Amino acid sequence: MTYTQDEKKQRNQFATDVVKGLTSHPKKLSSKYFYDGTGSKLFRQIMDLPEYYLTRTETEIFRTQCREIIYSLLGQATAFNLIDLGAGDATKTRLLLRELLQQKIDFTYVPVDISADALEHLQTELQTELPHLQVRPLASEYFAALDWLTKKETNPKVVFFLGSNIGNFETKAINHFTQKLRQYLQAQDKVFIGFDLQKDPHVIRQAYDDAAGITAAFNYNLLHRINQEFAADFNPEYFKHFAEYNPVTGNMKSYLLSTRAQKIYLADLDQEIAFQAWEAIHTETSHKFTLPEIEQLGNSVGLKINQVFTDPKHYFADVLFEVI
Ligand code: AVJ
């Protein structure tokens, strides 16, 4: 495993972000910090929930259109690197990997994830499941990984960003991310992005507030993680998971609400945080897209839609972009 950023640096960044986020108004914490060991495990459980349609739908797209997808992403290339940003457990990508191996296509699989834990889990599984696969995992933030790769690699890249992970950025950041991603691409390279589409708000809201309470636990885990890493005294029982979808903006937002006035002390950082009763911490945005919005997003940074792969209900779209 390659770490492009050392752990100490990441912990310092986490500390800075926690203090900054909890002392701003409104309070916020970045959803990228959900994914410690426990958080990654909870997310794997979320993906299996009946209400969480995203993973199931994208998997269905991959399963039913595997050949077509491979054919489109390959284009003229004979050897390439498949860079999987936020690979997680790579259930969907695996369906393509298996087919690529069967077709004896020369490629290296480069899973990139912020969670070293998730990557280790993945690597172990891949070694037994697809022993002939060339894998090079990168435990890193997305652009650090692309930076590192661009310097080392000459083969064409196909950059995957699945699961509607792109929806986790704020509106401005979505554009910024796509623009930055475009800067790492050359003429032959492609991008394959999974977008969760706008649909009945009820369906969306339930996916982020499931009956079994797994998503709530995933949200509370952020407080547990801060307790562990900075010797803080959050009592997650004094917070409530709250999830709200806005069909005008397409933003699904999750919060932790402080159910009472309380003061929290982060001992390791010698920082006190005061909460008013029912004050919110914004912990996640999961943006839902429309197809025109996706096309516009590509156009604004010099990416053209090559093909859209979707499911019969149009819940989700995997979009292949080529460089203009
Ligand atoms: C992994 C970012 C796609 O926003 O749907 C699942 C994370 N949060 N349930 C999403 C998540 C709450 C997920 N992504």
Coordinates of C-alpha atoms and ligand atoms in Angstrom, one line a residue:
M1 CA 0.0 0.0 0.0
T2 CA 1.2 3.5 -0.8
Y3 CA 0.4 6.4 1.5
T4 CA 0.9 9.7 -0.3
Q5 CA 0.2 11.6 2.9
D6 CA 1.4 10.5 6.3
E7 CA -1.0 9.7 9.1
K8 CA 0.3 12.5 11.3
K9 CA -0.4 15.1 8.7
Q10 CA -3.9 13.7 8.2
R11 CA -4.6 13.8 11.9
N12 CA -3.5 17.5 12.1
Q13 CA -5.8 18.3 9.2
F14 CA -8.6 16.5 11.0
A15 CA -8.0 18.5 14.1
T16 CA -7.9 21.8 12.2
D17 CA -11.1 21.0 10.4
V18 CA -12.9 19.9 13.5
V19 CA -12.1 23.1 15.4
K20 CA -12.8 25.3 12.4
G21 CA -16.1 23.5 11.6
L22 CA -17.4 23.4 15.2
T23 CA -16.6 27.0 15.9
S24 CA -18.3 28.3 12.7
H25 CA -21.9 29.3 12.3
P26 CA -23.7 27.1 11.2
K27 CA -21.5 24.3 12.6
K28 CA -20.3 21.7 10.2
L29 CA -18.0 18.7 9.9
S30 CA -16.8 17.2 6.6
S31 CA -18.4 14.0 5.5
K32 CA -15.0 12.7 4.4
Y33 CA -14.3 12.0 8.1
F34 CA -17.1 9.4 8.3
Y35 CA -14.8 6.7 7.1
D36 CA -12.7 5.4 9.9
G37 CA -12.8 1.6 10.6
T38 CA -16.2 1.7 12.2
G39 CA -17.6 4.2 9.6
S40 CA -16.4 2.1 6.7
K41 CA -18.1 -0.9 8.2
L42 CA -21.3 1.0 8.8
F43 CA -21.2 2.3 5.2
R44 CA -20.9 -1.3 4.0
Q45 CA -24.1 -2.0 5.9
I46 CA -25.8 1.0 4.4
M47 CA -25.1 -0.3 1.0
D48 CA -27.2 -3.4 1.8
L49 CA -30.2 -1.5 3.2
P50 CA -33.5 -1.8 1.4
E51 CA -33.9 2.0 1.4
Y52 CA -30.5 2.7 0.0
Y53 CA -31.2 2.3 -3.7
L54 CA -28.0 3.9 -4.9
T55 CA -25.5 1.0 -4.8
R56 CA -28.1 -1.5 -5.9
T57 CA -29.1 0.5 -8.9
E58 CA -25.5 1.3 -10.0
T59 CA -24.6 -2.4 -9.6
E60 CA -27.6 -3.3 -11.8
I61 CA -26.3 -0.9 -14.5
F62 CA -22.9 -2.5 -14.3
R63 CA -24.2 -6.0 -14.3
T64 CA -26.6 -5.6 -17.2
Q65 CA -24.4 -3.3 -19.4
C66 CA -20.9 -4.6 -18.5
R67 CA -19.8 -5.3 -22.1
E68 CA -21.1 -2.0 -23.5
I69 CA -19.4 -0.1 -20.7
I70 CA -16.0 -1.8 -21.3
Y71 CA -16.3 -1.3 -25.1
S72 CA -17.0 2.4 -24.6
L73 CA -14.3 3.1 -22.1
L74 CA -11.6 1.2 -23.9
G75 CA -12.1 3.1 -27.2
Q76 CA -8.8 2.8 -29.2
A77 CA -6.6 2.1 -26.2
T78 CA -4.7 -1.2 -25.8
A79 CA -3.3 -0.7 -22.3
F80 CA -4.6 1.6 -19.6
N81 CA -4.9 2.4 -16.0
L82 CA -8.2 2.2 -14.3
I83 CA -8.1 4.7 -11.5
D84 CA -11.0 4.2 -9.0
L85 CA -11.4 7.3 -6.9
G86 CA -13.1 6.4 -3.6
A87 CA -13.0 2.7 -4.5
G88 CA -14.4 1.6 -1.1
D89 CA -15.2 -2.1 -1.5
A90 CA -15.3 -1.9 -5.3
T91 CA -18.3 -4.3 -5.7
K92 CA -19.4 -2.6 -8.9
T93 CA -15.9 -2.1 -10.4
R94 CA -15.2 -5.8 -9.8
L95 CA -17.9 -6.7 -12.3
L96 CA -15.9 -4.8 -15.0
L97 CA -12.5 -6.1 -13.7
R98 CA -13.6 -9.7 -14.1
E99 CA -14.8 -9.0 -17.7
L100 CA -11.6 -7.0 -18.6
L101 CA -9.4 -9.9 -17.4
Q102 CA -11.5 -12.4 -19.3
Q103 CA -11.0 -10.4 -22.5
K104 CA -7.3 -10.4 -21.7
I105 CA -7.1 -6.6 -21.7
D106 CA -3.8 -5.1 -20.5
F107 CA -4.6 -2.8 -17.5
T108 CA -3.7 -1.9 -14.0
Y109 CA -6.3 -1.3 -11.4
V110 CA -5.5 1.6 -9.1
P111 CA -8.0 1.9 -6.2
V112 CA -7.8 5.2 -4.4
D113 CA -9.4 5.7 -1.0
I114 CA -9.1 8.0 2.0
S115 CA -9.7 4.9 4.2
A116 CA -6.6 2.7 4.4
D117 CA -8.8 0.3 6.3
A118 CA -11.2 -0.1 3.4
L119 CA -8.3 -0.5 0.9
E120 CA -6.7 -3.2 2.9
H121 CA -10.0 -5.0 3.1
L122 CA -10.3 -4.6 -0.7
Q123 CA -6.8 -5.8 -1.6
T124 CA -7.2 -8.9 0.4
E125 CA -10.5 -9.8 -1.3
L126 CA -9.2 -9.0 -4.8
Q127 CA -6.1 -11.2 -4.3
T128 CA -8.3 -14.2 -3.7
E129 CA -11.0 -13.4 -6.1
L130 CA -9.0 -12.2 -9.1
P131 CA -5.5 -13.4 -8.5
H132 CA -4.3 -12.3 -12.0
L133 CA -5.3 -8.7 -11.5
Q134 CA -2.6 -6.1 -11.4
V135 CA -3.5 -3.9 -8.4
R136 CA -1.8 -0.8 -7.0
P137 CA -3.8 0.7 -4.1
L138 CA -3.2 4.3 -3.1
A139 CA -4.3 5.4 0.4
S140 CA -4.8 9.0 -0.3
E141 CA -7.0 12.0 -1.1
Y142 CA -8.1 12.1 -4.7
F143 CA -5.9 14.8 -6.1
A144 CA -2.8 13.7 -4.3
A145 CA -3.3 10.4 -6.0
L146 CA -3.8 11.8 -9.4
D147 CA -0.8 14.1 -8.9
W148 CA 1.3 11.1 -7.9
L149 CA 0.0 9.0 -10.9
T150 CA 0.4 11.7 -13.5
K151 CA 4.1 11.9 -12.6
K152 CA 4.6 8.1 -12.8
E153 CA 2.3 6.9 -15.6
T154 CA 2.3 7.2 -19.3
N155 CA -0.5 4.8 -20.2
P156 CA -4.0 6.3 -20.8
K157 CA -6.1 6.8 -17.8
V158 CA -9.8 6.0 -17.2
V159 CA -10.8 7.8 -14.0
F160 CA -13.7 6.2 -12.2
F161 CA -15.7 8.2 -9.6
L162 CA -18.6 6.0 -8.8
G163 CA -21.4 5.8 -6.3
S164 CA -22.4 9.4 -6.6
N165 CA -19.5 10.3 -4.4
I166 CA -19.4 13.5 -6.5
G167 CA -22.6 14.5 -4.8
N168 CA -20.8 14.8 -1.5
F169 CA -19.3 18.1 -2.7
E170 CA -21.1 21.4 -2.3
T171 CA -22.3 23.0 -5.6
K172 CA -19.2 25.1 -6.2
A173 CA -16.9 22.3 -5.2
I174 CA -18.5 20.0 -7.7
N175 CA -17.4 22.3 -10.5
H176 CA -14.1 22.9 -8.9
F177 CA -13.5 19.1 -8.5
T178 CA -14.4 18.4 -12.2
Q179 CA -12.3 21.2 -13.4
K180 CA -9.3 20.0 -11.4
L181 CA -9.9 16.5 -12.5
R182 CA -9.9 17.7 -16.2
Q183 CA -6.5 19.2 -15.7
Y184 CA -5.0 15.8 -15.0
L185 CA -6.3 14.4 -18.3
Q186 CA -4.8 14.1 -21.7
A187 CA -6.4 13.6 -25.1
Q188 CA -6.9 9.8 -24.8
D189 CA -8.1 9.8 -21.2
K190 CA -11.7 9.4 -20.1
V191 CA -13.8 9.9 -17.0
F192 CA -16.6 7.7 -15.8
I193 CA -18.8 9.3 -13.1
G194 CA -21.8 7.9 -11.2
F195 CA -24.5 10.4 -10.5
D196 CA -27.6 9.9 -8.4
L197 CA -30.5 11.5 -10.2
Q198 CA -33.4 13.6 -8.9
K199 CA -36.5 11.5 -8.1
D200 CA -39.4 11.3 -5.7
P201 CA -38.2 13.2 -2.6
H202 CA -39.7 10.5 -0.4
V203 CA -37.5 7.8 -2.0
I204 CA -34.4 10.0 -1.5
R205 CA -35.1 11.0 2.1
Q206 CA -35.7 7.4 3.2
A207 CA -32.4 6.4 1.8
Y208 CA -30.7 8.7 4.3
D209 CA -32.9 7.9 7.2
D210 CA -33.5 4.2 7.2
A211 CA -35.8 2.3 9.5
A212 CA -33.0 0.2 11.1
G213 CA -31.1 3.4 12.1
I214 CA -27.9 2.4 10.4
T215 CA -27.5 5.8 8.7
A216 CA -28.1 7.5 12.0
A217 CA -25.4 5.3 13.6
F218 CA -23.1 6.3 10.7
N219 CA -23.7 9.9 11.5
Y220 CA -23.2 9.5 15.3
N221 CA -20.0 7.6 14.6
L222 CA -18.4 11.0 13.6
L223 CA -18.9 12.0 17.3
H224 CA -17.4 8.7 18.5
R225 CA -14.4 9.3 16.2
I226 CA -13.8 12.8 17.6
N227 CA -14.1 11.4 21.1
Q228 CA -11.5 8.8 20.3
E229 CA -9.0 10.9 18.4
F230 CA -9.1 14.1 20.5
A231 CA -10.3 12.8 23.9
A232 CA -13.6 14.7 23.6
D233 CA -16.7 14.1 25.6
F234 CA -19.5 14.0 23.1
N235 CA -22.5 12.0 24.3
P236 CA -24.0 10.8 21.0
E237 CA -27.3 10.2 22.9
Y238 CA -27.7 13.9 23.2
F239 CA -27.7 14.3 19.5
K240 CA -30.3 13.4 16.9
H241 CA -29.8 12.4 13.3
F242 CA -31.8 14.6 10.9
A243 CA -32.0 14.3 7.1
E244 CA -33.7 16.7 4.7
Y245 CA -34.1 16.8 0.9
N246 CA -34.7 20.0 -1.1
P247 CA -36.1 19.3 -4.5
V248 CA -35.3 22.8 -5.7
T249 CA -31.5 22.6 -5.1
G250 CA -31.3 18.8 -5.4
N251 CA -29.4 18.7 -2.1
M252 CA -30.0 15.9 0.4
K253 CA -28.5 17.2 3.7
S254 CA -27.8 15.4 6.9
Y255 CA -27.3 16.9 10.3
L256 CA -26.6 16.1 13.9
L257 CA -28.9 18.2 16.1
S258 CA -28.0 18.9 19.7
T259 CA -31.1 17.9 21.7
R260 CA -30.1 20.2 24.6
A261 CA -27.9 23.1 25.4
Q262 CA -24.5 21.6 26.2
K263 CA -20.8 22.2 26.3
I264 CA -18.3 19.8 24.8
Y265 CA -14.6 19.7 25.7
L266 CA -12.0 18.4 23.3
A267 CA -9.2 17.7 25.8
D268 CA -6.4 17.0 23.3
L269 CA -7.1 20.2 21.5
D270 CA -8.0 22.2 24.7
Q271 CA -11.1 23.4 23.0
E272 CA -14.6 24.0 24.3
I273 CA -17.6 23.9 22.0
A274 CA -21.0 25.3 23.2
F275 CA -24.2 24.1 21.7
Q276 CA -27.6 25.8 21.9
A277 CA -30.6 23.5 22.2
W278 CA -31.5 22.1 18.7
E279 CA -28.4 23.7 17.2
A280 CA -27.3 21.7 14.1
I281 CA -24.0 20.4 12.8
H282 CA -24.2 19.9 9.1
T283 CA -22.4 16.6 8.4
E284 CA -23.1 15.7 4.8
T285 CA -24.5 16.9 1.5
S286 CA -25.5 14.3 -1.1
H287 CA -26.4 16.2 -4.2
K288 CA -28.9 14.7 -6.7
F289 CA -28.5 15.6 -10.4
T290 CA -30.4 16.2 -13.6
L291 CA -29.0 15.1 -17.0
P292 CA -28.9 18.7 -18.4
E293 CA -27.0 19.7 -15.2
I294 CA -24.5 16.8 -15.8
E295 CA -24.0 17.8 -19.5
Q296 CA -23.5 21.4 -18.4
L297 CA -21.0 20.4 -15.8
G298 CA -18.9 18.6 -18.4
N299 CA -19.1 21.3 -20.9
S300 CA -18.0 24.0 -18.5
V301 CA -14.6 22.2 -18.0
G302 CA -14.0 20.7 -21.5
L303 CA -15.5 17.3 -21.1
K304 CA -18.1 15.9 -23.5
I305 CA -20.5 13.1 -22.8
N306 CA -19.6 10.0 -24.7
Q307 CA -22.3 7.8 -23.3
V308 CA -24.9 7.6 -20.5
F309 CA -25.7 4.3 -18.9
T310 CA -28.8 4.3 -16.8
D311 CA -31.4 2.0 -15.2
P312 CA -35.0 1.5 -16.3
K313 CA -36.4 3.8 -13.6
H314 CA -33.7 6.5 -14.3
Y315 CA -32.7 6.5 -10.6
F316 CA -29.0 6.6 -11.4
A317 CA -26.7 7.4 -14.3
D318 CA -23.1 6.4 -15.0
V319 CA -21.7 8.9 -17.5
L320 CA -18.7 8.4 -19.6
F321 CA -17.0 11.7 -20.6
E322 CA -14.2 12.2 -23.1
V323 CA -11.9 15.1 -23.4
I324 CA -12.9 17.8 -25.8
Ligands
AVJ1 C1 -20.8 7.4 -0.4 C2 -21.2 9.7 -0.6 C3 -22.3 8.2 -2.1 O1 -24.0 10.3 -0.1 O2 -25.1 8.6 -0.6 C4 -24.7 7.1 2.6 C5 -22.7 8.3 1.7 N1 -24.2 8.9 3.5 N2 -25.6 7.3 3.5 C6 -24.1 9.1 -0.2 C7 -23.9 8.1 2.6 C8 -25.3 8.4 4.1 C9 -23.0 8.2 0.2 N3 -21.8 8.4 -0.7

